[in-house]
mmCIF file of C-alpha atoms and ligand atoms in Angstrom:
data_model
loop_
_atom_site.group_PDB
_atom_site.id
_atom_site.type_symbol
_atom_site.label_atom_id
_atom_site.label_comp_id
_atom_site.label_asym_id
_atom_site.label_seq_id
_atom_site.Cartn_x
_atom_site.Cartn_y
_atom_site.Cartn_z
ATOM 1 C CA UNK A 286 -0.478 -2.640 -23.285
ATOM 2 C CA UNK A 287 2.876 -3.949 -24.381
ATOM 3 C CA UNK A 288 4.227 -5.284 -20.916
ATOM 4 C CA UNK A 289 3.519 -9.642 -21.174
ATOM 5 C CA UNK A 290 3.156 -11.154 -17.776
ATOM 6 C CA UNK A 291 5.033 -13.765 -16.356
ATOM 7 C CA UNK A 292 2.530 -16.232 -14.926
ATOM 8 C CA UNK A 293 3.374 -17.484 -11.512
ATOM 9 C CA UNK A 294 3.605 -20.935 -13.226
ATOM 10 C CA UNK A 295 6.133 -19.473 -15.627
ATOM 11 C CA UNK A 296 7.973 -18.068 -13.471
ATOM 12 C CA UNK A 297 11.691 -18.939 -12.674
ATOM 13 C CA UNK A 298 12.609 -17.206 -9.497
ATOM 14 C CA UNK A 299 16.704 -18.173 -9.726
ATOM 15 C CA UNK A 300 16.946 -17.593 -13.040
ATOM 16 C CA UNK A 301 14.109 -14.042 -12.662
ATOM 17 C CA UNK A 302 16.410 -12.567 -9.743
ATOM 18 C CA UNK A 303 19.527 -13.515 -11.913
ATOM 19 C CA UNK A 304 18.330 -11.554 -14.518
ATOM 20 C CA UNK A 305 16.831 -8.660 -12.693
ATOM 21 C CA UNK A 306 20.172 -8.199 -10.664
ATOM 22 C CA UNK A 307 22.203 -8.075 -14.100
ATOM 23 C CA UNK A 308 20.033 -5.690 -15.638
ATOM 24 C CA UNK A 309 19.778 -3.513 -12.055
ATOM 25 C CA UNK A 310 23.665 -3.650 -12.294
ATOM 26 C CA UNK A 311 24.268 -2.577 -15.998
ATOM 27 C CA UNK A 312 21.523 0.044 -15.462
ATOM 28 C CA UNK A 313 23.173 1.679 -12.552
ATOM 29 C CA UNK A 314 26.828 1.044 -13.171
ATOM 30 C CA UNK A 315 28.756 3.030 -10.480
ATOM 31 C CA UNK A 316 25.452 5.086 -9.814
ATOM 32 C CA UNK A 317 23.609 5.313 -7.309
ATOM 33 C CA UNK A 318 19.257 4.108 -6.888
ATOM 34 C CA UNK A 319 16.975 4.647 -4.128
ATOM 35 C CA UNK A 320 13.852 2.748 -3.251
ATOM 36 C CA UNK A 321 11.238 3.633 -0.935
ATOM 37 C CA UNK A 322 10.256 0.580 1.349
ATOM 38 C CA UNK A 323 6.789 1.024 2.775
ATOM 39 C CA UNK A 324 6.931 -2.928 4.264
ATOM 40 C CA UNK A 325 4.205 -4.280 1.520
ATOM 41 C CA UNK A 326 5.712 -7.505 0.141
ATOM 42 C CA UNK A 327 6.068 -5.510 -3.590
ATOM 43 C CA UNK A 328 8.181 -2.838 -2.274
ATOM 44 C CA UNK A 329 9.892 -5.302 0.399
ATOM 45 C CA UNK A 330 11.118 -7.497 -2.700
ATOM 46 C CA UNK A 331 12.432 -4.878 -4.892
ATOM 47 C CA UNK A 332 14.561 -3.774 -1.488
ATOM 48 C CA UNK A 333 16.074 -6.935 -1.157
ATOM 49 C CA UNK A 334 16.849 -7.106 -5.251
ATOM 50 C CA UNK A 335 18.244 -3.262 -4.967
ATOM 51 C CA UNK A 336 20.662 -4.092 -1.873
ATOM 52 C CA UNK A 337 21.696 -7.222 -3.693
ATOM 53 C CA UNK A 338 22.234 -6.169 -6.900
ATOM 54 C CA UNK A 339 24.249 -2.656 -5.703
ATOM 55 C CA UNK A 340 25.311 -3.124 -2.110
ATOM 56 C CA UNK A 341 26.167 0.343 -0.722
ATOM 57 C CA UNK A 342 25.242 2.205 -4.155
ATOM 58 C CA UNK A 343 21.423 1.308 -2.607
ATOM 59 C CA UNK A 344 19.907 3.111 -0.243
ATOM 60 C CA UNK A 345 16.363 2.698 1.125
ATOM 61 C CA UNK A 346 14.086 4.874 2.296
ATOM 62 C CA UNK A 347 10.736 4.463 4.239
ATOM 63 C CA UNK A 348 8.735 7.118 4.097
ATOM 64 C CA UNK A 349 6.838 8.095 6.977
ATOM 65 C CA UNK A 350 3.960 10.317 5.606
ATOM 66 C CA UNK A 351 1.010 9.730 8.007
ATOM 67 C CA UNK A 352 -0.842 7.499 6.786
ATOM 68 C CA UNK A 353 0.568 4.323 8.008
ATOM 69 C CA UNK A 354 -0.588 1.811 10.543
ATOM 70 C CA UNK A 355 -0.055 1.854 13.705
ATOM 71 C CA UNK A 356 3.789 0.993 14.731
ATOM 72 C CA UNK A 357 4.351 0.671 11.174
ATOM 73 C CA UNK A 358 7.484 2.480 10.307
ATOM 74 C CA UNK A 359 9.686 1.472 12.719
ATOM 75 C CA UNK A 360 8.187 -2.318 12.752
ATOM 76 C CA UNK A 361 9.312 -2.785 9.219
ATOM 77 C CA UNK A 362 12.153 -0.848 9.640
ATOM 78 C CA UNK A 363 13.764 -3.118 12.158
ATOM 79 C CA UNK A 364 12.868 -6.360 10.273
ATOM 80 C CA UNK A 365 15.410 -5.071 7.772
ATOM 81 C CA UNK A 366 17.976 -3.990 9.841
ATOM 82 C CA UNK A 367 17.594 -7.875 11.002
ATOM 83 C CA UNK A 368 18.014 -8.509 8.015
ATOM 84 C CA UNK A 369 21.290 -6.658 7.422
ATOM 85 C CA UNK A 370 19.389 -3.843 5.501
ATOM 86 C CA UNK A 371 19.440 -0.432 6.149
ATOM 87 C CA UNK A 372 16.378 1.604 6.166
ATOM 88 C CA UNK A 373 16.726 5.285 6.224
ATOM 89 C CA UNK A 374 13.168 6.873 8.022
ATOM 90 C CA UNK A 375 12.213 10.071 6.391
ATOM 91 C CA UNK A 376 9.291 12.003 8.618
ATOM 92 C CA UNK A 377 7.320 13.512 6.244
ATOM 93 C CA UNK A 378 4.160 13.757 7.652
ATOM 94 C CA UNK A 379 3.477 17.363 7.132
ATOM 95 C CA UNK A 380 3.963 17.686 3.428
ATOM 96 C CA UNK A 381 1.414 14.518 3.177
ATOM 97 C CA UNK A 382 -1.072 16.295 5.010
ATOM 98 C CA UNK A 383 -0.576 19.567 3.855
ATOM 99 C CA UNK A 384 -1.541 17.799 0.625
ATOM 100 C CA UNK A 385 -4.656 16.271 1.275
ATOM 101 C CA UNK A 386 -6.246 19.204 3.091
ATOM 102 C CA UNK A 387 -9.686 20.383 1.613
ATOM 103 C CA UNK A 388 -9.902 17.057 -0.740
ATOM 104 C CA UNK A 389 -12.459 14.938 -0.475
ATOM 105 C CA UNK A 390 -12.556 13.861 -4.444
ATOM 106 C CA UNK A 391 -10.854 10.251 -4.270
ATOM 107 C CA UNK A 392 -9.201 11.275 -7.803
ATOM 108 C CA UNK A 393 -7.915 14.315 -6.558
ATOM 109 C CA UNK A 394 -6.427 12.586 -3.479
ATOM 110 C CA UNK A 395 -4.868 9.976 -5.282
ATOM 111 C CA UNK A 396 -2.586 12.905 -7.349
ATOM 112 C CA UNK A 397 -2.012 14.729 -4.044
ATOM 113 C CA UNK A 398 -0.091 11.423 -2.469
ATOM 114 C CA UNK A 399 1.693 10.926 -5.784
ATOM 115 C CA UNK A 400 2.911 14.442 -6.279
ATOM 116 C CA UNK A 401 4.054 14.509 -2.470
ATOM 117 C CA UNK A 402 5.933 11.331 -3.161
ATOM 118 C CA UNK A 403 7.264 11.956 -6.312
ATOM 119 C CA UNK A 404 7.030 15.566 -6.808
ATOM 120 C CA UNK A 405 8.394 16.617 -3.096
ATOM 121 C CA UNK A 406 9.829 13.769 -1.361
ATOM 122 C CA UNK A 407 11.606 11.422 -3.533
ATOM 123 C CA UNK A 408 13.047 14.604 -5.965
ATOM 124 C CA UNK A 409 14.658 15.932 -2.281
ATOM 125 C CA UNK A 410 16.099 12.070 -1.832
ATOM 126 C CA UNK A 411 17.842 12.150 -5.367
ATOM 127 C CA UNK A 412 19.159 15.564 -4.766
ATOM 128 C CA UNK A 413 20.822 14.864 -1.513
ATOM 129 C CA UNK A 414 21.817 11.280 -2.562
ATOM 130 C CA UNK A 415 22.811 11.849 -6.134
ATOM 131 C CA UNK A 416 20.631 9.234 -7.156
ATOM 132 C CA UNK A 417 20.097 8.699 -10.864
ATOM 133 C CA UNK A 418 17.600 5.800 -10.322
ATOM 134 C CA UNK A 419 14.331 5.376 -8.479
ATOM 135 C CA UNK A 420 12.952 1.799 -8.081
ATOM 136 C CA UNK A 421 9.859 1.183 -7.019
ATOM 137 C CA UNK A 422 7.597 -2.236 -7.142
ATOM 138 C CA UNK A 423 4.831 -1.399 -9.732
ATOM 139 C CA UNK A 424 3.364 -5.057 -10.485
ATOM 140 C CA UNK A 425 1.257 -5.785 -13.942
ATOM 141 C CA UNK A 426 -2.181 -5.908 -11.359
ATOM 142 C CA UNK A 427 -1.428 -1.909 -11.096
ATOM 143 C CA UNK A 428 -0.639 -1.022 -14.467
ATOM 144 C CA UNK A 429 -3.845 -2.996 -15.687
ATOM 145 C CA UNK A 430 -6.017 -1.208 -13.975
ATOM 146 C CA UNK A 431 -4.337 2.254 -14.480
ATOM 147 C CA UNK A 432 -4.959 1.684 -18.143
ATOM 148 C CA UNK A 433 -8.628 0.211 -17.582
ATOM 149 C CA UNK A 434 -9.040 3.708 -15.825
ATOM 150 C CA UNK A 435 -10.592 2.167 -12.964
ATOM 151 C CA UNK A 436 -7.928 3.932 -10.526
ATOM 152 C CA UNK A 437 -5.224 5.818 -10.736
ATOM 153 C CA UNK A 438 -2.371 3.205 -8.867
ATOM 154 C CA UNK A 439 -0.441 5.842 -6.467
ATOM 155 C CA UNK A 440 2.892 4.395 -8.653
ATOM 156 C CA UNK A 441 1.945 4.581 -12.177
ATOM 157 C CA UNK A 442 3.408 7.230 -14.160
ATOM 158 C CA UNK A 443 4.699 6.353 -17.581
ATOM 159 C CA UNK A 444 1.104 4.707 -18.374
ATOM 160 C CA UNK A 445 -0.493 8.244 -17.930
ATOM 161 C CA UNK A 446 1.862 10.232 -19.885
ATOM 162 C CA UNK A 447 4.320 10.840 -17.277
ATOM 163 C CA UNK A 448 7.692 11.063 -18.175
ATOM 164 C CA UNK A 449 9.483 10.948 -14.481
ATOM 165 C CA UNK A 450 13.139 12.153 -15.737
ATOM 166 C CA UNK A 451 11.667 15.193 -17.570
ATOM 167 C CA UNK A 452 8.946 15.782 -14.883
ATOM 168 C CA UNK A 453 10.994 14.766 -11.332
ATOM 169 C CA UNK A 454 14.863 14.540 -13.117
ATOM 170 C CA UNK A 455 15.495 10.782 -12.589
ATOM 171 C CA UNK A 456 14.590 7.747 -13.915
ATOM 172 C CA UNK A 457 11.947 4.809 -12.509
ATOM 173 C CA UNK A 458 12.887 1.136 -12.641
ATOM 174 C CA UNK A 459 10.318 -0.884 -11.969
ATOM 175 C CA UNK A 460 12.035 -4.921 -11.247
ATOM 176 C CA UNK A 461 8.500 -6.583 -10.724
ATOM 177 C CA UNK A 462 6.707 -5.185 -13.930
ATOM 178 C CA UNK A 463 5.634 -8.279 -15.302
ATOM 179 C CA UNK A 464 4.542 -9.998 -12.384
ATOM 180 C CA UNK A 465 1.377 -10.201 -10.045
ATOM 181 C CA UNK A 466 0.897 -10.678 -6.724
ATOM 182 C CA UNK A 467 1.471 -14.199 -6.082
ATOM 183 C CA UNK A 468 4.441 -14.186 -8.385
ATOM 184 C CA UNK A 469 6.567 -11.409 -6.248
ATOM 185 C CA UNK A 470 5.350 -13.603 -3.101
ATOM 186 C CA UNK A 471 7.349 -16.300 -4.167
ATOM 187 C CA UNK A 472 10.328 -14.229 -4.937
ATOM 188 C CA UNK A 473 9.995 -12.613 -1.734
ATOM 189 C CA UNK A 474 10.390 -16.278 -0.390
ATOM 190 C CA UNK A 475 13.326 -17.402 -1.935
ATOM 191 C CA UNK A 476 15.190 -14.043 -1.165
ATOM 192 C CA UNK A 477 14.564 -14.248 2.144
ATOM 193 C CA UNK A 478 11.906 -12.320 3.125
ATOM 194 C CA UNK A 479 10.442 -13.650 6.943
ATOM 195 C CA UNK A 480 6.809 -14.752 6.516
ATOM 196 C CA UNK A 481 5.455 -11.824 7.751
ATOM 197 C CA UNK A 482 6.374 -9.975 5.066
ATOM 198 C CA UNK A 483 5.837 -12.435 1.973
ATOM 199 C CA UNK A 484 2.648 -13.834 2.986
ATOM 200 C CA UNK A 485 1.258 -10.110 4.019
ATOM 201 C CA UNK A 486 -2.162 -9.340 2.760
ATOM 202 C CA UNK A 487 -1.735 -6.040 0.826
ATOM 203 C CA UNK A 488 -1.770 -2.473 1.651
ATOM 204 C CA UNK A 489 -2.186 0.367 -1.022
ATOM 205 C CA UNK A 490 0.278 2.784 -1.604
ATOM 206 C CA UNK A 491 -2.109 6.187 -0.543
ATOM 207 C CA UNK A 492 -2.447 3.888 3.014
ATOM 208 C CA UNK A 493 -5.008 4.628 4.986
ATOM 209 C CA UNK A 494 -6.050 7.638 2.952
ATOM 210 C CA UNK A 495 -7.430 4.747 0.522
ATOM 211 C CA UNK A 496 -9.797 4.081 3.725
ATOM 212 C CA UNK A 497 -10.782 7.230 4.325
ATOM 213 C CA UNK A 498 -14.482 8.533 2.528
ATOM 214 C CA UNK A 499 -13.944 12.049 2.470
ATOM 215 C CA UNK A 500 -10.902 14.797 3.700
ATOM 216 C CA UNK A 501 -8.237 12.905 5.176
ATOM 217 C CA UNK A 502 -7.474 14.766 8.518
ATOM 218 C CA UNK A 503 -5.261 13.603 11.556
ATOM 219 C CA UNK A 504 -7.974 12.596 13.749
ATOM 220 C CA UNK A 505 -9.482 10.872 10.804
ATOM 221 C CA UNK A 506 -7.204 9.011 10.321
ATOM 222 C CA UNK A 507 -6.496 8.224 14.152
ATOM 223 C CA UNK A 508 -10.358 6.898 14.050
ATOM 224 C CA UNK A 509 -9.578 4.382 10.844
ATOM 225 C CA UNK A 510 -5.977 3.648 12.171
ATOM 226 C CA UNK A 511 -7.564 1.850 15.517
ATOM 227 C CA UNK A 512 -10.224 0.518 13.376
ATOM 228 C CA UNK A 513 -7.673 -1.298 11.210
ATOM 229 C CA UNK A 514 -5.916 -2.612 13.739
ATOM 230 C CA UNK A 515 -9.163 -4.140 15.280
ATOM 231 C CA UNK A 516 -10.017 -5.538 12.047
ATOM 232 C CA UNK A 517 -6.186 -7.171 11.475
ATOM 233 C CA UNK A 518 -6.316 -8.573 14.706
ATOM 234 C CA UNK A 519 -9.518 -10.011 14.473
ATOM 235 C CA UNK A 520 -9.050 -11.553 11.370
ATOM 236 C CA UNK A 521 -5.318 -12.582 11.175
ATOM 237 C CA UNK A 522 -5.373 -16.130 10.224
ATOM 238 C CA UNK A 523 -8.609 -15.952 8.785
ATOM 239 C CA UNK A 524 -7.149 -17.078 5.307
ATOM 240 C CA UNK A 525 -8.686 -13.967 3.397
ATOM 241 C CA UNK A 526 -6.833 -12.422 0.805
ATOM 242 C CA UNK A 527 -7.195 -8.518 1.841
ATOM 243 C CA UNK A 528 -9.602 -7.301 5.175
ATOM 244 C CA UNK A 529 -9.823 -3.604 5.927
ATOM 245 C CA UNK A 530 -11.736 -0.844 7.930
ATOM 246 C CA UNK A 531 -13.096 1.953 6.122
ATOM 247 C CA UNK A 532 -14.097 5.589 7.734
ATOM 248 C CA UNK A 533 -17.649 6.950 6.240
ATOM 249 C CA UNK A 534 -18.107 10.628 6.084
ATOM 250 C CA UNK A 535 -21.945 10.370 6.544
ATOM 251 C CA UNK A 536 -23.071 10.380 10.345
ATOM 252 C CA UNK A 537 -25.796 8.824 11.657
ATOM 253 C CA UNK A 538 -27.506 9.180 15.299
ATOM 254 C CA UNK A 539 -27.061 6.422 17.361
ATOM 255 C CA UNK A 540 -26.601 6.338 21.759
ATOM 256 C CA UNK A 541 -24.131 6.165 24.225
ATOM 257 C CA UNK A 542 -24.966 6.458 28.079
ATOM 258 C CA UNK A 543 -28.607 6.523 27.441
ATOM 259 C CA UNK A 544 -27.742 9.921 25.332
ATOM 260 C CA UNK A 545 -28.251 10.673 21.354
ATOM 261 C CA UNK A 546 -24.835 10.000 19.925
ATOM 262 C CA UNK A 547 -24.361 11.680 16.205
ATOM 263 C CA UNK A 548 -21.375 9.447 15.566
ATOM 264 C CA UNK A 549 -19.444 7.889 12.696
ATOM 265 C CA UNK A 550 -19.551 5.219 10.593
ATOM 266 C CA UNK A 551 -17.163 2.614 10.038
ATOM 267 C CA UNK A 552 -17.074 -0.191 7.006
ATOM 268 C CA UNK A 553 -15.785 -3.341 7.279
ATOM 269 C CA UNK A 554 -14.625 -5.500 4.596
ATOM 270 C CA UNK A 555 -13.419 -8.914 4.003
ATOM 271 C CA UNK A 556 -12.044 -10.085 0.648
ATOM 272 C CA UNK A 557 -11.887 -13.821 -0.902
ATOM 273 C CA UNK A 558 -9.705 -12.968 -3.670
ATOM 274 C CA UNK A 559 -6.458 -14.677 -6.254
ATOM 275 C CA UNK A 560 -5.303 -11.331 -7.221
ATOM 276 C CA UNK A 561 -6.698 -8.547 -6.691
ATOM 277 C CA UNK A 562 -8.521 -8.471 -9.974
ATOM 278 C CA UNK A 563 -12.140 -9.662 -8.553
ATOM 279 C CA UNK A 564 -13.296 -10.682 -5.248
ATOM 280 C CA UNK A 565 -16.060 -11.381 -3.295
ATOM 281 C CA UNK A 566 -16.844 -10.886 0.465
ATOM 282 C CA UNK A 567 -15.345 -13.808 2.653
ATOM 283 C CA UNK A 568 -18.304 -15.678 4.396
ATOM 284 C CA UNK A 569 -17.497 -14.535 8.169
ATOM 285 C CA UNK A 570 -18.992 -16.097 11.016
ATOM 286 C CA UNK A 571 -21.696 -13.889 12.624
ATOM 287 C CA UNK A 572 -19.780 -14.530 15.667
ATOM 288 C CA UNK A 573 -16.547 -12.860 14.131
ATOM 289 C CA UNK A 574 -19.006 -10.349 12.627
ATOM 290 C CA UNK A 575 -20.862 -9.352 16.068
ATOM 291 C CA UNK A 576 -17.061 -8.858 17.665
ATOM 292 C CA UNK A 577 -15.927 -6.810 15.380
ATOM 293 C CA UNK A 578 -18.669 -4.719 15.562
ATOM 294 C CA UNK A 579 -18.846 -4.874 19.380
ATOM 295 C CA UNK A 580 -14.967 -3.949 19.766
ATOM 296 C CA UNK A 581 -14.595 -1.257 17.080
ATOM 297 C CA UNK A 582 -17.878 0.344 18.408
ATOM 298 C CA UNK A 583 -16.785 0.742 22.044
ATOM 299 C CA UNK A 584 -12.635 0.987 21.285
ATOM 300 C CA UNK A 585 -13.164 3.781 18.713
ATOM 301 C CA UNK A 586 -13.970 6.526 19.739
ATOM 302 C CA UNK A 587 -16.776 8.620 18.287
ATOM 303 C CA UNK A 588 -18.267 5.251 16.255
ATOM 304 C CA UNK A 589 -21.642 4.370 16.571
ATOM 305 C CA UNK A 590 -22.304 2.166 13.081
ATOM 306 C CA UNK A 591 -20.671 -0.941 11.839
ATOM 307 C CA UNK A 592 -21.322 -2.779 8.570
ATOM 308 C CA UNK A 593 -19.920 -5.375 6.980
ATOM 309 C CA UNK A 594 -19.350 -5.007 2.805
ATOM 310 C CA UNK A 595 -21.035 -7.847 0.640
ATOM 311 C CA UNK A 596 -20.740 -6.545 -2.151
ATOM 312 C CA UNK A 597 -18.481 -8.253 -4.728
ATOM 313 C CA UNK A 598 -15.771 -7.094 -6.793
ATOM 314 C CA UNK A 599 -16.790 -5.780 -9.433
ATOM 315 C CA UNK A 600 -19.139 -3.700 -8.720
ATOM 316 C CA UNK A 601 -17.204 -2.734 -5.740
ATOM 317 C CA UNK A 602 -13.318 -1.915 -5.680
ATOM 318 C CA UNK A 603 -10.866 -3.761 -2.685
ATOM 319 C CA UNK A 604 -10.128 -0.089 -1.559
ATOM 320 C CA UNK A 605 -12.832 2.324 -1.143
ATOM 321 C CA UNK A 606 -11.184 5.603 -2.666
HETATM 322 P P1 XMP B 708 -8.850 -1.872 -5.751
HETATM 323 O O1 XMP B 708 -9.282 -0.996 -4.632
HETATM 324 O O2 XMP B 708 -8.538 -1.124 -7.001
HETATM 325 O O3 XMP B 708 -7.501 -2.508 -5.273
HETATM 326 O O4 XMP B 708 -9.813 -3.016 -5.991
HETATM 327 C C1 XMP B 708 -6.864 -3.620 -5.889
HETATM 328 C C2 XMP B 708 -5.652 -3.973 -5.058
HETATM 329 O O5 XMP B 708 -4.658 -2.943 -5.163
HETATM 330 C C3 XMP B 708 -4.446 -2.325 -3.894
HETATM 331 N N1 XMP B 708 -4.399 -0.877 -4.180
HETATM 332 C C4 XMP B 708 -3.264 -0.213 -4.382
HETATM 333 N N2 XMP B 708 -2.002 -0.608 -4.293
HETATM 334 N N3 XMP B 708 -1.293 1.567 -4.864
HETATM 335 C C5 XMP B 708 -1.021 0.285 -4.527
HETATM 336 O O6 XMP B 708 0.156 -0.052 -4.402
HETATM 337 C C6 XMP B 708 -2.547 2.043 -4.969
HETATM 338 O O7 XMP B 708 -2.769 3.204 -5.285
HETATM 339 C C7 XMP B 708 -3.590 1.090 -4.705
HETATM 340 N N4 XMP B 708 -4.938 1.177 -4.706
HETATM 341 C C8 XMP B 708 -5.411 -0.036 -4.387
HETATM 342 C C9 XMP B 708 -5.611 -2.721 -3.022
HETATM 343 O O8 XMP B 708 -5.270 -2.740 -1.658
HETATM 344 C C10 XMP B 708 -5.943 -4.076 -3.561
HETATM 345 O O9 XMP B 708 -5.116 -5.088 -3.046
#
């Protein structure tokens, strides 16, 4: 891999941003570049270098494709506008679905949400924008374990043989390359970003479809989508570095009213991690651990089973698809 990292203690943010913005500039000239903005701090950041480095020449996109958390889109949406950003909403639900149906190989859903996004969506944003650039917040985390072949990052093309201007007819810039996670936080700080958004605990790229053990179908992903938000507001403030619910495909019998309920299962897990690279589960208190499984048990409907992950990374992966 020939991309070097810039360490979080080598980093520079004034004179990083200074440097990004020139190159963003000379790249583009009087061109125009596109980003889509899905509110994670990675794609957040390389908004706020885009709109300052190119003004109106930048437009931003969020892409609204299904699998987002609840509120999502237009929460993040108006944060920018507060922040004197524009955010363009693009409903593209159906083309995200219609491209998961039947899958149930994580692999296979993986490519399904990147040719959507790159293939279908963003190729229909350059052609009505006469963009020549996309940007997008690919961080070294991503790209290392793209290569390692442990998954295949929603984002990464060039690293699997992807050429995107031959393949989709325009070109990638990717601003936060060389940097992990903590890195782009701190840029994300001194550009502005509220709190919210800088300090957020991650959230993939295929969304909830990353939580979801099997085909991802609407009311799937209605079940994990109220699960999540359970699990964020339970353990928001917590000080973990990534907490998530996952949907099981397996069913097992449990009861509800005194009757034989054949219901679902839902994962939690709870990650103590730097970067993303390893982890292990967060010690919980059995108190936090008995609510979640009290509330997510009678608020979801249809879920009979909750277990808590404590497994470490590796074996296990952050995301379970
Ligand atoms: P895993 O599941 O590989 O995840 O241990 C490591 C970190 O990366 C996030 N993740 C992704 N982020 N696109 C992304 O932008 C993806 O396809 C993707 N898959 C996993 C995950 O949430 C964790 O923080």
């Amino acid at each position: 891999m020939d991309i070097k990292e810039i360490s979080l203690e080598d980093l520079n943010t004034d004179k990083f941003i200074a440097e990004i913005i020139e190159q963003i500039s000379s790249s583009v000239g009087s061109g125009v570049a596109i980003n889509a903005l899905s509110g994670g701090v990675d794609s957040s950041v390389v908004t706020l270098l885009g709109h300052r480095a190119l003004g109106n020449q930048f437009r931003s996109f969020f892409i609204e494709n299904g699998l987002m958390r609840e509120g999502e889109p237009e929460h993040i949406v108006s944060i920018f506008r507060d922040l004197g950003v524009s955010v363009e909403l693009v409903d593209a639900r159906k083309n995200f679905l219609d491209a998961l149906k039947g899958l149930t190989d994580p692999e296979e859903k993986r490519e399904a949400i990147t040719g959507s996004f790159y293939k279908d969506i963003f190729s229909e944003l350059v052609k009505k924008t006469g963009a020549t650039y996309l940007f997008q917040g690919t961080n070294f985390t991503d790209i290392e374990e793209t290569v390692a072949g442990i998954k295949r990052q929603h984002n990464i093309l060039e690293q699997i043989g992807i050429d995107p201007e031959k393949m989709y007819g325009y070109k990638v810039m990717e601003p936060l390359i060389r940097l992990r996670k903590p890195a782009i936080r701190e840029l994300g700080k001194v550009l502005g970003l509220p709190e919210e958004l800088y300090s957020r605990p991650p959230f993939p790229g295929p969304a909830l479809a990353a939580r979801i053990i099997g085909e991802v179908t609407e009311e799937r992903l209605d079940t994990v989508r109220a699960a999540t938000r359970i699990v964020e507001e339970e353990l928001a403030g917590c000080g973990a570095f990534q907490y998530l619910a996952i949907l099981h495909e397996d069913r097992v019998v449990g009861m509800r009213d005194g009757r034989r309920d054949f219901g679902q299962q839902v994962e939690v897990r709870c990650w103590d991690s730097m970067d993303a690279k390893t982890g292990t589960p967060t010690r919980l208190s059995f108190d936090v651990l008995e609510r979640l499984g009290q509330r997510i048990s009678s608020e979801v409907p249809g879920v009979v089973s909750v277990t808590y992950n404590i497994t470490a990374k590796p074996p296990s992966t952050i995301e379970a698809v």
